mmCIF file of C-alpha atoms in Angstrom:
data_model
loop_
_atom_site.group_PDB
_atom_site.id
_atom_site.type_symbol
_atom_site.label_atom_id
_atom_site.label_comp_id
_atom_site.label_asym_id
_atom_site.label_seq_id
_atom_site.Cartn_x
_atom_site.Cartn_y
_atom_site.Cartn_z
ATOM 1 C CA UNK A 1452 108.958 -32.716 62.404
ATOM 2 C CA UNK A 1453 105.871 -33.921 63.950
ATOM 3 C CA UNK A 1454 102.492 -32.378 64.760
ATOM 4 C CA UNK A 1455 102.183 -29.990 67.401
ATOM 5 C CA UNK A 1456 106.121 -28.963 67.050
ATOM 6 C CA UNK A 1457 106.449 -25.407 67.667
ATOM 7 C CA UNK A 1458 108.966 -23.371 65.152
ATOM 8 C CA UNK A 1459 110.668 -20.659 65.830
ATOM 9 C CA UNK A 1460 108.929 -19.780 69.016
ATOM 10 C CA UNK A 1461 105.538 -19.195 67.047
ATOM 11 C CA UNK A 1462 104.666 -21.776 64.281
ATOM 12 C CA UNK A 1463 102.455 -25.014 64.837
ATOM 13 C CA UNK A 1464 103.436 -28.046 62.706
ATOM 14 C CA UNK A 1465 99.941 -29.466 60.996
ATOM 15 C CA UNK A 1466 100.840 -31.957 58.283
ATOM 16 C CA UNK A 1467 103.536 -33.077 55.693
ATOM 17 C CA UNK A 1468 103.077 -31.249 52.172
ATOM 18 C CA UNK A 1469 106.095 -32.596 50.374
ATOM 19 C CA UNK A 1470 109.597 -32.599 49.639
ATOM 20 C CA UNK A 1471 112.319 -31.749 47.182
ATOM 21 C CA UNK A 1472 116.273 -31.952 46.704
ATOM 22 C CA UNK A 1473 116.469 -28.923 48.992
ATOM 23 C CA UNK A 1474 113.804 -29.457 51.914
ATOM 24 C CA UNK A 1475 110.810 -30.590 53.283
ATOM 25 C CA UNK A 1476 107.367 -28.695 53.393
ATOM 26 C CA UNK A 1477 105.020 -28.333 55.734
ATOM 27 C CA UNK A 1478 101.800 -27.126 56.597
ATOM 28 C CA UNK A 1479 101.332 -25.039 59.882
ATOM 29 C CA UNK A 1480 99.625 -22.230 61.794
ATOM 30 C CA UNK A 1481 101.424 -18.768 62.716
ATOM 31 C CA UNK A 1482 100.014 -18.625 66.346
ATOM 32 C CA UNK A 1483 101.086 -14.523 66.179
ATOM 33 C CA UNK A 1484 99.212 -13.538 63.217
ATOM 34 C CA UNK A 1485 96.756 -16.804 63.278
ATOM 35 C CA UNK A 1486 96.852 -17.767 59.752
ATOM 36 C CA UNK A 1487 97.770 -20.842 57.897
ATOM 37 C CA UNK A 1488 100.963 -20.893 56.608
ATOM 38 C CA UNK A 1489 103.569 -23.212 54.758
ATOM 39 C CA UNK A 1490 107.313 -23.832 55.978
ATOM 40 C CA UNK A 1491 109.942 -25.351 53.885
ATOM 41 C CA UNK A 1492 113.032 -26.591 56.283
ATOM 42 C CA UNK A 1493 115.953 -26.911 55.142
ATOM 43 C CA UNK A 1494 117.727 -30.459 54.824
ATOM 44 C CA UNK A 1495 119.250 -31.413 57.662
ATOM 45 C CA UNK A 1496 123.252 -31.490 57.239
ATOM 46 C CA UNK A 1497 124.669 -34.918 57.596
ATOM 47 C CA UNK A 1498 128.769 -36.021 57.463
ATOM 48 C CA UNK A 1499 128.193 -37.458 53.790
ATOM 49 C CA UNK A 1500 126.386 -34.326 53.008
ATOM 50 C CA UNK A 1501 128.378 -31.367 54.295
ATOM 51 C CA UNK A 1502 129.105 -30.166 51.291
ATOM 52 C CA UNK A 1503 125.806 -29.967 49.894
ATOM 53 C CA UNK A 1504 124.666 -28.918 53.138
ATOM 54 C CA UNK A 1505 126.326 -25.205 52.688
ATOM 55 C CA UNK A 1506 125.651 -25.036 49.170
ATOM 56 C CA UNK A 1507 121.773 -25.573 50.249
ATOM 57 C CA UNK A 1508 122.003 -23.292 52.675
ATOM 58 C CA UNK A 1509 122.887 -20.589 50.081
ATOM 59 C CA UNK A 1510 119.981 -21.592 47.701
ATOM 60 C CA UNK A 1511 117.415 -21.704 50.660
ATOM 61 C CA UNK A 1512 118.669 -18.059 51.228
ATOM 62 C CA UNK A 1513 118.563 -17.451 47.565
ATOM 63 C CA UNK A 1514 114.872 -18.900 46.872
ATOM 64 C CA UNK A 1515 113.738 -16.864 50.438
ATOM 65 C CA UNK A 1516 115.155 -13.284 48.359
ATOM 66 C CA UNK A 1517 113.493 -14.633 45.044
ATOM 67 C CA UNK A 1518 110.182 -14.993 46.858
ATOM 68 C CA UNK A 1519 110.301 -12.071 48.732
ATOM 69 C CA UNK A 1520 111.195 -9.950 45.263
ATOM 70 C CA UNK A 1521 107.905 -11.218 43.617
ATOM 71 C CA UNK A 1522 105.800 -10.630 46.612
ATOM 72 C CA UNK A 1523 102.321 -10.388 45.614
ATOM 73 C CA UNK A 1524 102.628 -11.676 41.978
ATOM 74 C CA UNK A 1525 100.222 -14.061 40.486
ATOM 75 C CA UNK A 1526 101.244 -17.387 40.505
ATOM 76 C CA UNK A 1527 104.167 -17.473 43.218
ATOM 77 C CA UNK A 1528 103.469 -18.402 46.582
ATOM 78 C CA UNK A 1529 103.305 -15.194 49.191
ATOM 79 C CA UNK A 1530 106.749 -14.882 50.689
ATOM 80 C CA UNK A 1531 106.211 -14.370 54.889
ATOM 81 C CA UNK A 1532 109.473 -14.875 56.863
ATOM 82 C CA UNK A 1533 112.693 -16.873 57.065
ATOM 83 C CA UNK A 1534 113.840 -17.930 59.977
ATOM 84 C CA UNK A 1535 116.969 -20.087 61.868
ATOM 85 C CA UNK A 1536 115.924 -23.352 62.826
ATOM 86 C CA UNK A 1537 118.935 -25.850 63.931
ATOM 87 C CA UNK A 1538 121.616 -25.254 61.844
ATOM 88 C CA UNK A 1539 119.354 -24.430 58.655
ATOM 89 C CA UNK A 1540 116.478 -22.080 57.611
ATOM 90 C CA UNK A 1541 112.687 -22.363 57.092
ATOM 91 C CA UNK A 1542 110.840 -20.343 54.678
ATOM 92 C CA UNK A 1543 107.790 -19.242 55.851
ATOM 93 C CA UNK A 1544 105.353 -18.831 52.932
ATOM 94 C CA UNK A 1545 101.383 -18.776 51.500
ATOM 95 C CA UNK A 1546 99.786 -22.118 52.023
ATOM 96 C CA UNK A 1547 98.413 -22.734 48.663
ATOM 97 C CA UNK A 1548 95.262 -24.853 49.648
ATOM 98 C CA UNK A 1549 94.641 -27.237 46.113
ATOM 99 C CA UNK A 1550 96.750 -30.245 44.368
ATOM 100 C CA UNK A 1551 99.927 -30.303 41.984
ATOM 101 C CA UNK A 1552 99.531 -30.425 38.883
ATOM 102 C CA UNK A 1553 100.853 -34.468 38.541
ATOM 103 C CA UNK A 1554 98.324 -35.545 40.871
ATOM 104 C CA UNK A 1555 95.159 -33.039 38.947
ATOM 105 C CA UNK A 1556 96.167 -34.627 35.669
ATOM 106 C CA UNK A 1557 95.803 -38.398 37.334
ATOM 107 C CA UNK A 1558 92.215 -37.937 38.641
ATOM 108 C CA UNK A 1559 91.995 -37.598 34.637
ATOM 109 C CA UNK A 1560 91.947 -41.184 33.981
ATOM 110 C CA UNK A 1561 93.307 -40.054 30.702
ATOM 111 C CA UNK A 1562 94.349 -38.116 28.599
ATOM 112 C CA UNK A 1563 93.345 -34.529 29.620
ATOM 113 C CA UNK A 1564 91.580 -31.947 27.006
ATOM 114 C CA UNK A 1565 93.024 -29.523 24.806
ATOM 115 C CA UNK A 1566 91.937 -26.250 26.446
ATOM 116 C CA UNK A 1567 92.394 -27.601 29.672
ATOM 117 C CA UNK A 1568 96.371 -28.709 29.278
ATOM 118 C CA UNK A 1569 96.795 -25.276 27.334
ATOM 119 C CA UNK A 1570 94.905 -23.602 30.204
ATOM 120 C CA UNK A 1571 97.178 -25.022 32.955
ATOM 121 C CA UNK A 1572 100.572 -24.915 30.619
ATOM 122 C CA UNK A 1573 99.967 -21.295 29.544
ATOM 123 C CA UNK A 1574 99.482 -19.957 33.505
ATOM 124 C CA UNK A 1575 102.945 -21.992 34.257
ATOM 125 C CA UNK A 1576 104.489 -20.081 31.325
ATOM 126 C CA UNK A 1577 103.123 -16.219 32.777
ATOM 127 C CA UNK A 1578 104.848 -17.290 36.231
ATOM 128 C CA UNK A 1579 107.754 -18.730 34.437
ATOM 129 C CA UNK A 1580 108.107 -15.586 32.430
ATOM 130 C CA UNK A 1581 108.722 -13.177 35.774
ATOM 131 C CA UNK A 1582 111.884 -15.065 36.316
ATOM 132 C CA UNK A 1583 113.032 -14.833 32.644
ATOM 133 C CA UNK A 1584 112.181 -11.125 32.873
ATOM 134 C CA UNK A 1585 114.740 -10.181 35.821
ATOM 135 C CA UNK A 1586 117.111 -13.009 34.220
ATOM 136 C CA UNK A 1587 116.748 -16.424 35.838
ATOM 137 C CA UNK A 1588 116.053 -19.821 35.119
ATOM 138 C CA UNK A 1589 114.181 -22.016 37.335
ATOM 139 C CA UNK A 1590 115.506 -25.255 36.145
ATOM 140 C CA UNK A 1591 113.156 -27.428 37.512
ATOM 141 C CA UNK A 1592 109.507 -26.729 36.121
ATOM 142 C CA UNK A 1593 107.287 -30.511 36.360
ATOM 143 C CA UNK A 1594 103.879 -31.203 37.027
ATOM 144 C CA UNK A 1595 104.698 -32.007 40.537
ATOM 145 C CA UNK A 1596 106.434 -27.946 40.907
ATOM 146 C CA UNK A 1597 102.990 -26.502 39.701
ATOM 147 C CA UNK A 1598 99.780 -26.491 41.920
ATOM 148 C CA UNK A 1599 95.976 -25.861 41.228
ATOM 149 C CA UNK A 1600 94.089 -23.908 43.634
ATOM 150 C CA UNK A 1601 90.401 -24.307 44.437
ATOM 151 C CA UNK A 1602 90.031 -21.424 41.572
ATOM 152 C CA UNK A 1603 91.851 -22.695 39.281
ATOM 153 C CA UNK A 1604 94.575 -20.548 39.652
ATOM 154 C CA UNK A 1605 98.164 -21.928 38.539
ATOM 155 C CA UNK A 1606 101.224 -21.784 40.965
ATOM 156 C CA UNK A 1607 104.445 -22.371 40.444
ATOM 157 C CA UNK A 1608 106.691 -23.366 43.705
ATOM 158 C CA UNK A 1609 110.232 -24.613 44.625
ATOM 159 C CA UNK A 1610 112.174 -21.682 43.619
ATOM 160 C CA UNK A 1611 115.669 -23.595 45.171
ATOM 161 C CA UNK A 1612 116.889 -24.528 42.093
ATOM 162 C CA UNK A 1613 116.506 -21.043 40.221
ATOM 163 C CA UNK A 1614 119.873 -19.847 39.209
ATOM 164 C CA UNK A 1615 121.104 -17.029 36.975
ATOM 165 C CA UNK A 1616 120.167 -17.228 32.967
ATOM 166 C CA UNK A 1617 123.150 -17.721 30.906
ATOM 167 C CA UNK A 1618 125.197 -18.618 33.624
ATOM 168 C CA UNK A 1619 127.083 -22.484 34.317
ATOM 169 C CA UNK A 1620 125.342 -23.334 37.601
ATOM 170 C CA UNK A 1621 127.969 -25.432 40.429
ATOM 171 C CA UNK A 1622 125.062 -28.170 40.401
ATOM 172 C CA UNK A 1623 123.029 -29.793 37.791
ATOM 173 C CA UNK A 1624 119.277 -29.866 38.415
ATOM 174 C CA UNK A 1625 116.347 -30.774 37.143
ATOM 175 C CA UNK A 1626 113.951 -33.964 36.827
ATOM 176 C CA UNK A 1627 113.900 -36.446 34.266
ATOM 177 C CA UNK A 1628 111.655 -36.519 31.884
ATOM 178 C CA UNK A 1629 111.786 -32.642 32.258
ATOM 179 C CA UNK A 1630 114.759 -31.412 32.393
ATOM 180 C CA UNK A 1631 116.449 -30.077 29.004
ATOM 181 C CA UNK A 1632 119.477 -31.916 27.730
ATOM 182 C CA UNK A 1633 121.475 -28.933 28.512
ATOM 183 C CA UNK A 1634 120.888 -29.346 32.080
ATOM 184 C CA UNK A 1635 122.760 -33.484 31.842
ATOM 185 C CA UNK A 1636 126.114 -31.196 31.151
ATOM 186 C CA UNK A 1637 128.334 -28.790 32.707
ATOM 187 C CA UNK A 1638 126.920 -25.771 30.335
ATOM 188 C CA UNK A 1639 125.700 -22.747 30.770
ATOM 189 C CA UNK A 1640 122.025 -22.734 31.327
ATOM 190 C CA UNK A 1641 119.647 -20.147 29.612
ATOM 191 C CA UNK A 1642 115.841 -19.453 29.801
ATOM 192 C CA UNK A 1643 114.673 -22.026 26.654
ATOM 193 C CA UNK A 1644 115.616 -24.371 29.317
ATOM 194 C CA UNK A 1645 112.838 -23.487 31.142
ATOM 195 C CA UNK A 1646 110.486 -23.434 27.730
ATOM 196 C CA UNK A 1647 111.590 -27.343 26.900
ATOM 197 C CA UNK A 1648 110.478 -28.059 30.647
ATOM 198 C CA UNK A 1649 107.406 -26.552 30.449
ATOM 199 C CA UNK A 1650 106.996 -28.499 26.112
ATOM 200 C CA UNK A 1651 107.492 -31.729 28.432
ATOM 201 C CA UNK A 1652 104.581 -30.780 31.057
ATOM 202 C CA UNK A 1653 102.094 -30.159 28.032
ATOM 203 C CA UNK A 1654 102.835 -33.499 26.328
ATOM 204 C CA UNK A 1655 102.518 -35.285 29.084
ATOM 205 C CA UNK A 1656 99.019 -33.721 29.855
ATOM 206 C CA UNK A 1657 97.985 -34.419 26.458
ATOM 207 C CA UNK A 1658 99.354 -37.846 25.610
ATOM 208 C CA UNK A 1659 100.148 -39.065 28.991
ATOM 209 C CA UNK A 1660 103.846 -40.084 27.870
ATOM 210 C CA UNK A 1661 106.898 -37.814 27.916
ATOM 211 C CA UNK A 1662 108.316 -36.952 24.446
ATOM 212 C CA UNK A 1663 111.584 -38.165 24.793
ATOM 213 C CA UNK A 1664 113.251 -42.020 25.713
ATOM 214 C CA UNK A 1665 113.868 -42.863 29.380
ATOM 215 C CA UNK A 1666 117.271 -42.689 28.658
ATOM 216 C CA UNK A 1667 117.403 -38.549 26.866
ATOM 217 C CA UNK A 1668 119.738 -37.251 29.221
ATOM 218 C CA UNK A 1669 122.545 -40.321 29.223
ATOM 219 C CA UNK A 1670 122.719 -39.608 24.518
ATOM 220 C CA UNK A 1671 122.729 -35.530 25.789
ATOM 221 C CA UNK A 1672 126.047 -36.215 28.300
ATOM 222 C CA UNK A 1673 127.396 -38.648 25.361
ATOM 223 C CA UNK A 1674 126.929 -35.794 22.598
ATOM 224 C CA UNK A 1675 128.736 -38.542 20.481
ATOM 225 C CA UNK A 1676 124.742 -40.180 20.096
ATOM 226 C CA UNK A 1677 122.169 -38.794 17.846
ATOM 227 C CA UNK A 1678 119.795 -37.294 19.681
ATOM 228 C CA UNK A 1679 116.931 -39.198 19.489
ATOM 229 C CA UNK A 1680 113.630 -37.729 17.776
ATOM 230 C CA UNK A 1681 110.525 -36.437 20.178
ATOM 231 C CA UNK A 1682 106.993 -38.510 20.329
ATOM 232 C CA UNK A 1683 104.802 -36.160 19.509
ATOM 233 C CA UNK A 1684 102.294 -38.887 18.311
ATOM 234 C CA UNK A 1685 99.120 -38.452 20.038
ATOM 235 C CA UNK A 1686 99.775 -34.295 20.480
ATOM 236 C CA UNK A 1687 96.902 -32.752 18.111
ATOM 237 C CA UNK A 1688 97.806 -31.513 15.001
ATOM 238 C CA UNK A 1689 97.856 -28.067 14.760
ATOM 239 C CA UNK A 1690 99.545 -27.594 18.346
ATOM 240 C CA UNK A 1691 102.346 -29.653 17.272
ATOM 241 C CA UNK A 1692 104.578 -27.241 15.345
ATOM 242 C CA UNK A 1693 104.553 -25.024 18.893
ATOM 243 C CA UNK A 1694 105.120 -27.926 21.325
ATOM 244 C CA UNK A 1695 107.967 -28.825 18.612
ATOM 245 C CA UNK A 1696 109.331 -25.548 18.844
ATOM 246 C CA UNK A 1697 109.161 -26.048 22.540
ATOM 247 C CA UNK A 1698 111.264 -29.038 23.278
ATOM 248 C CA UNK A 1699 113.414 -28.812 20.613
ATOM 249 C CA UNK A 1700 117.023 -30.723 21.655
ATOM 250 C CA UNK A 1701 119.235 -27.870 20.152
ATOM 251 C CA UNK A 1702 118.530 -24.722 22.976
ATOM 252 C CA UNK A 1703 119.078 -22.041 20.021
ATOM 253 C CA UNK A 1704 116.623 -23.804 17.729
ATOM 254 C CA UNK A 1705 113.781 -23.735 20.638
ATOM 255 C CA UNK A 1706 111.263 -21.003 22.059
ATOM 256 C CA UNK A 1707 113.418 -19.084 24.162
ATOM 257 C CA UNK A 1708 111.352 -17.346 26.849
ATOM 258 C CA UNK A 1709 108.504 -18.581 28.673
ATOM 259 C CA UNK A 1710 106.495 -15.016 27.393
ATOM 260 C CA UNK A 1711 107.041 -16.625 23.880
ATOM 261 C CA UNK A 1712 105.384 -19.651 24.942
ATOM 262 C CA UNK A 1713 102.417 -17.702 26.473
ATOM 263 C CA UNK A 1714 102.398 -15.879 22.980
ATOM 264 C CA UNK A 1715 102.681 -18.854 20.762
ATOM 265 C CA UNK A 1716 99.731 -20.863 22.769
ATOM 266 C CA UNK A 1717 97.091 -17.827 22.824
ATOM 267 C CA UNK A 1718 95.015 -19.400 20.346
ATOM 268 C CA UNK A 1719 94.687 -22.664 21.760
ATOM 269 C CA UNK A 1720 93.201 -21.126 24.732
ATOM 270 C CA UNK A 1721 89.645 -21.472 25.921
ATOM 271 C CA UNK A 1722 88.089 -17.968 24.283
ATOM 272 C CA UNK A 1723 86.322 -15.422 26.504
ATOM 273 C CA UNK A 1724 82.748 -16.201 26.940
ATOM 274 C CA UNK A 1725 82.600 -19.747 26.070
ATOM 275 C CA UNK A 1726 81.436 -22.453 28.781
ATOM 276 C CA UNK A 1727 83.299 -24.743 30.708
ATOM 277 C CA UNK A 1728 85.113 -27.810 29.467
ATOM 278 C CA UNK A 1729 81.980 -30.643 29.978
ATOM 279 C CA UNK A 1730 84.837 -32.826 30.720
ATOM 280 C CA UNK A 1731 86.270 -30.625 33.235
ATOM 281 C CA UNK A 1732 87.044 -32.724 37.043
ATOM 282 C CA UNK A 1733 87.617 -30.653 39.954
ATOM 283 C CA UNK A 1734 89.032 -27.244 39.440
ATOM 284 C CA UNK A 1735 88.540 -25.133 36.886
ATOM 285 C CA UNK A 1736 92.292 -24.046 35.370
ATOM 286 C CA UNK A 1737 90.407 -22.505 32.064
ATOM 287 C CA UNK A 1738 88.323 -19.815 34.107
ATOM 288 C CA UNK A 1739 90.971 -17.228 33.794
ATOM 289 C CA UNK A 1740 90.707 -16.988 30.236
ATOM 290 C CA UNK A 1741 86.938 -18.106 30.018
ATOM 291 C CA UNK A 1742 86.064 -15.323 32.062
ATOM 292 C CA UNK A 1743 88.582 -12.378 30.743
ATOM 293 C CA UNK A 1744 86.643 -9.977 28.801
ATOM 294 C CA UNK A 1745 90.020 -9.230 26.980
ATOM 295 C CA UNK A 1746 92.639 -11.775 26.649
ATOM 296 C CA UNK A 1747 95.618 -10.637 26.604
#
C-alpha cells in the first residue's frame, strides 16, 4: 500500500505502522466519519503460502470478533470495522498515537527503573487478564505487542495469534526470547503461557537481557536436555521470587493467570500520591497508579 490509496471505498492510506506474522498495519483517515484510524491487511496469499493463507484468513476473522467483544476496554485498541480487500480482510481499528514498548525502553539508555518496568508490566498483565477471563491465550505478549500512549496508558495489540486456553493450537506462535517453552511443542497451550511472556518483558526492562539462553526453545523441543536455569542476576532482590514464579520452565509450577501477576506485583507499584519517577523519559506509564486515590 502506498499513500493516498483509498480502502474500501472510504479509507486514506497515511503511513506504515508495522507488521506481524499475520499482516501489515497502517495508519489512515476514515474520509466518512473523518477520524484517524488504523488498518491491519491481511497477508497477501502467495502459491508457497496457500495454506497459511486460509488459516490467516480465519485468525484475521478471529482477532476482528476478539476486538469487537472487548470494545471499549482499557488497554485494547477500539475495534471499528472489517472489511474485504482483495482476497483478504482489513481490520479497521483505534489508532493508538504513542511508541511500543521495545522502542520506550531503548530511549532508556539503560536499564529502566523499578516502578517504571512494574508500572508498564502490571498494565500488560490487567489487559492480558480479559483474555484469561473469557478463556484465551494470546501467545504472543513482547515489548514490541505493547504500546505507550501520550498518557501513559498501556496497550496491548496483535490479537492474531490468540487461541483458546487449554487447547493444542494447529500453529505454534510466539517470539523468541518470549515465548514459553510450551509454545516450541505440539502441546496444549494454557494461560501461564501468557504469565512467562509477560516474566520475560519485565526482565528485559530491568536488566536489559532476556532470562533464558538464545537457544531455550531448541532444549524445550529436545525435552531430553535439562532445562537450563533463568538469569535473574541484575533483577532486584525482593522482586525476584515473583518474576521467578513468573517464568518458571515447568507451566504448573508458574503464576497461572495474568490477574495473579497483577496481584503478586501490587506492591512494587508506584504508591498513590507519590511524585514522578525523576528518571522518568517521555511518557509517564506510572500515572495510573500515582494518581489512583485507591489502588486496587
Amino acid at each position: 500500500m502506498r499513500r493516498g490509496d483509498v480502502v474500501a471505498k472510504r479509507y486514506v492510506i497515511d503511513r506504515p505502522l508495522g507488521g506481524g506474522s499475520f499482516g501489515t498495519a497502517f495508519a489512515a483517515y476514515d474520509t466518512r466519519l473523518d477520524r484517524q484510524v488504523a488498518i491491519k491487511f491481511q497477508h497477501p496469499r502467495t502459491f508457497e503460502s496457500n495454506a497459511g493463507f486460509e488459516s490467516n484468513k480465519m485468525g484475521f476473522k478471529e482477532e476482528a470478533r476478539i476486538l469487537k467483544h472487548y470494545k471499549g476496554s482499557r488497554g485494547i485498541p477500539e475495534y471499528f470495522d472489517i472489511a474485504r480487500h482483495n482476497e483478504g480482510w482489513v481490520i479497521v481499528m483505534e489508532l493508538v498515537e504513542g511508541v511500543t514498548v521495545e522502542r520506550y525502553a531503548s530511549v532508556s539508555h539503560g536499564p529502566m527503573e523499578q516502578d517504571i518496568a512494574v508500572s508498564i508490566v502490571t498494565q500488560v498483565a490487567e489487559t492480558v487478564s480479559l483474555l484469561h477471563e473469557a478463556g484465551y491465550v494470546h501467545r504472543d505478549v513482547k515489548p514490541g505487542n505493547a504500546m505507550i500512549d501520550h498518557n501513559g496508558d498501556v496497550y496491548v495489540i496483535d490479537f492474531g495469534s490468540t487461541w483458546v486456553a487449554g487447547r493444542k493450537p494447529p500453529l505454534r506462535e510466539g517470539t523468541d526470547g518470549f515465548a514459553a517453552p510450551e509454545q516450541a511443542m505440539p502441546l496444549r497451550i494454557g494461560t501461564s503461557a501468557d504469565v512467562f511472556s509477560i516474566g520475560c518483558i519485565l526482565v528485559k526492562l530491568l536488566t536489559l537481557h532476556l532470562p533464558y539462553p538464545d537457544d531455550y526453545l531448541t532444549r524445550a523441543r529436545k525435552r531430553r536436555l535439562p532445562p537450563p536455569e533463568p538469569d535473574l542476576t541484575h533483577v532486584p532482590a525482593p522482586l525476584a521470587p515473583v518474576v521467578l514464579d513468573m517464568i518458571h520452565w515447568e507451566p504448573r509450577l508458574r503464576i497461572q493467570t495474568a490477574a495473579e501477576v497483577v496481584d503478586r506485583l501490587r506492591p512494587f507499584r508506584p504508591a498513590a500520591g507519590s511524585p514522578p519517577n525523576p528518571k522518568l523519559i517521555g511518557a509517564d506509564p506510572t500515572m495510573r497508579y500515582r494518581c489512583s486515590v485507591a489502588v486496587r
